[in-house]
Short mmCIF file of C-alpha atoms in Angstrom, two decimals:
data_model
loop_
_atom_site.label_atom_id
_atom_site.label_comp_id
_atom_site.label_asym_id
_atom_site.label_seq_id
_atom_site.Cartn_x
_atom_site.Cartn_y
_atom_site.Cartn_z
CA UNK A 1 2.69 10.22 2.68
CA UNK A 2 4.94 7.92 4.56
CA UNK A 3 8.55 7.63 3.63
CA UNK A 4 9.80 4.43 5.33
CA UNK A 5 8.36 0.91 5.83
CA UNK A 6 7.75 0.32 9.40
CA UNK A 7 8.00 -3.16 11.10
CA UNK A 8 4.92 -2.60 13.41
CA UNK A 9 1.77 -3.16 11.26
CA UNK A 10 -1.67 -2.49 12.26
CA UNK A 11 -3.85 -5.72 12.90
CA UNK A 12 -6.03 -6.93 10.31
CA UNK A 13 -9.09 -6.16 12.30
CA UNK A 14 -8.16 -2.55 12.42
CA UNK A 15 -7.83 -2.33 8.82
CA UNK A 16 -11.10 -4.31 8.38
CA UNK A 17 -12.83 -1.87 10.72
CA UNK A 18 -11.30 1.31 9.07
CA UNK A 19 -13.46 4.20 7.88
CA UNK A 20 -12.66 6.31 4.81
CA UNK A 21 -9.83 5.78 2.20
CA UNK A 22 -6.63 3.74 3.18
CA UNK A 23 -3.58 2.85 1.25
CA UNK A 24 -1.78 -0.08 2.30
CA UNK A 25 1.54 -0.33 0.83
CA UNK A 26 3.77 -3.46 1.44
CA UNK A 27 7.41 -3.74 0.78
CA UNK A 28 10.93 -3.27 2.37
CA UNK A 29 13.60 -0.52 2.74
CA UNK A 30 16.16 -2.41 0.90
CA UNK A 31 13.80 -3.37 -2.20
CA UNK A 32 14.99 -1.91 -5.36
CA UNK A 33 11.48 -2.25 -6.90
CA UNK A 34 10.03 -0.36 -4.01
CA UNK A 35 12.43 2.34 -3.99
CA UNK A 36 11.62 2.89 -7.79
CA UNK A 37 7.76 3.05 -6.93
CA UNK A 38 8.37 6.02 -4.69
CA UNK A 39 8.57 8.95 -7.13
CA UNK A 40 5.42 7.50 -9.12
CA UNK A 41 3.88 7.28 -5.66
CA UNK A 42 4.69 10.73 -4.62
CA UNK A 43 3.25 12.23 -7.75
CA UNK A 44 -0.04 10.09 -7.47
CA UNK A 45 -0.45 10.76 -3.81
CA UNK A 46 -0.39 14.59 -4.33
CA UNK A 47 -3.94 15.65 -3.53
CA UNK A 48 -4.96 12.78 -1.88
CA UNK A 49 -4.70 14.42 1.57
CA UNK A 50 -7.63 12.42 3.21
CA UNK A 51 -6.12 8.95 2.29
CA UNK A 52 -4.44 7.31 5.41
CA UNK A 53 -1.23 5.59 4.24
CA UNK A 54 0.28 2.49 6.02
CA UNK A 55 3.85 1.74 4.79
CA UNK A 56 4.12 -1.87 6.13
CA UNK A 57 7.42 -3.79 6.06
CA UNK A 58 6.56 -7.12 4.74
CA UNK A 59 8.33 -10.47 4.52
CA UNK A 60 7.99 -14.04 5.98
CA UNK A 61 6.04 -14.41 8.96
CA UNK A 62 4.41 -11.06 8.71
CA UNK A 63 0.65 -11.72 9.30
CA UNK A 64 -0.70 -8.62 7.49
CA UNK A 65 1.01 -9.28 4.19
CA UNK A 66 0.13 -12.86 4.51
CA UNK A 67 -3.77 -12.05 5.15
CA UNK A 68 -3.75 -9.77 2.10
CA UNK A 69 -1.91 -12.62 -0.06
CA UNK A 70 1.02 -10.25 -0.97
CA UNK A 71 3.54 -12.02 -3.19
CA UNK A 72 5.63 -9.14 -4.75
CA UNK A 73 6.83 -5.81 -3.60
CA UNK A 74 5.81 -3.30 -3.61
CA UNK A 75 2.09 -4.10 -3.40
CA UNK A 76 -0.36 -1.27 -2.95
CA UNK A 77 -3.81 -2.05 -1.57
CA UNK A 78 -6.46 0.65 -1.90
CA UNK A 79 -9.35 0.15 0.62
CA UNK A 80 -12.37 2.10 1.25
CA UNK A 81 -14.16 1.46 4.64
CA UNK A 82 -12.17 -1.74 4.98
CA UNK A 83 -13.13 -3.26 1.63
CA UNK A 84 -10.36 -3.74 -0.97
CA UNK A 85 -11.26 -1.54 -4.13
CA UNK A 86 -7.90 -1.85 -6.19
CA UNK A 87 -4.50 -3.35 -6.12
CA UNK A 88 -1.41 -2.26 -7.92
CA UNK A 89 1.84 -4.29 -7.97
CA UNK A 90 5.31 -3.00 -8.85
CA UNK A 91 3.99 0.38 -10.46
CA UNK A 92 6.34 2.28 -12.69
CA UNK A 93 4.14 5.29 -13.49
CA UNK A 94 2.00 7.55 -11.50
CA UNK A 95 -0.80 6.59 -13.77
CA UNK A 96 -0.64 3.12 -12.55
CA UNK A 97 -1.33 4.24 -9.09
CA UNK A 98 -3.79 7.01 -9.81
CA UNK A 99 -6.38 4.27 -10.93
CA UNK A 100 -6.26 3.07 -7.30
CA UNK A 101 -6.66 6.44 -5.80
CA UNK A 102 -9.59 7.29 -7.98
CA UNK A 103 -11.28 4.26 -6.68
CA UNK A 104 -10.99 5.51 -2.98
CA UNK A 105 -10.59 9.16 -2.96
CA UNK A 106 -13.16 10.68 -5.35
#
C-alpha cells in the first residue's frame, strides 16, 4: 500500500492495458477527507497483496483523474485487467472499501 500521493501518474493507456487487480486512488496529500480515509484503506488493504496500488495526486489539469471523471477526493477505482469493477468515493469505513477489493481480488 502506498502512503503518499505522487504527482507522476501512469498514462491512461498503461492503466487500460494492465493485467490483474489494480487500485487507483485519487486525492491530495493535504486533503482532510483523503487523510481520514487512510486508516480504513489500511484495514481493507490487509491481505490484498496482489493488488497494484497507484496513489495519484489529482487536481485541475491532471489528465488521468479527468479521464476517470473524478470529482471528489478521495476516489478509489478498482480495476481488473484494465476494466473498472467498482468505485468508492470518500469512504469512512473499511467495509466500504472491502466491497471494491472483493470485486478484483477474490
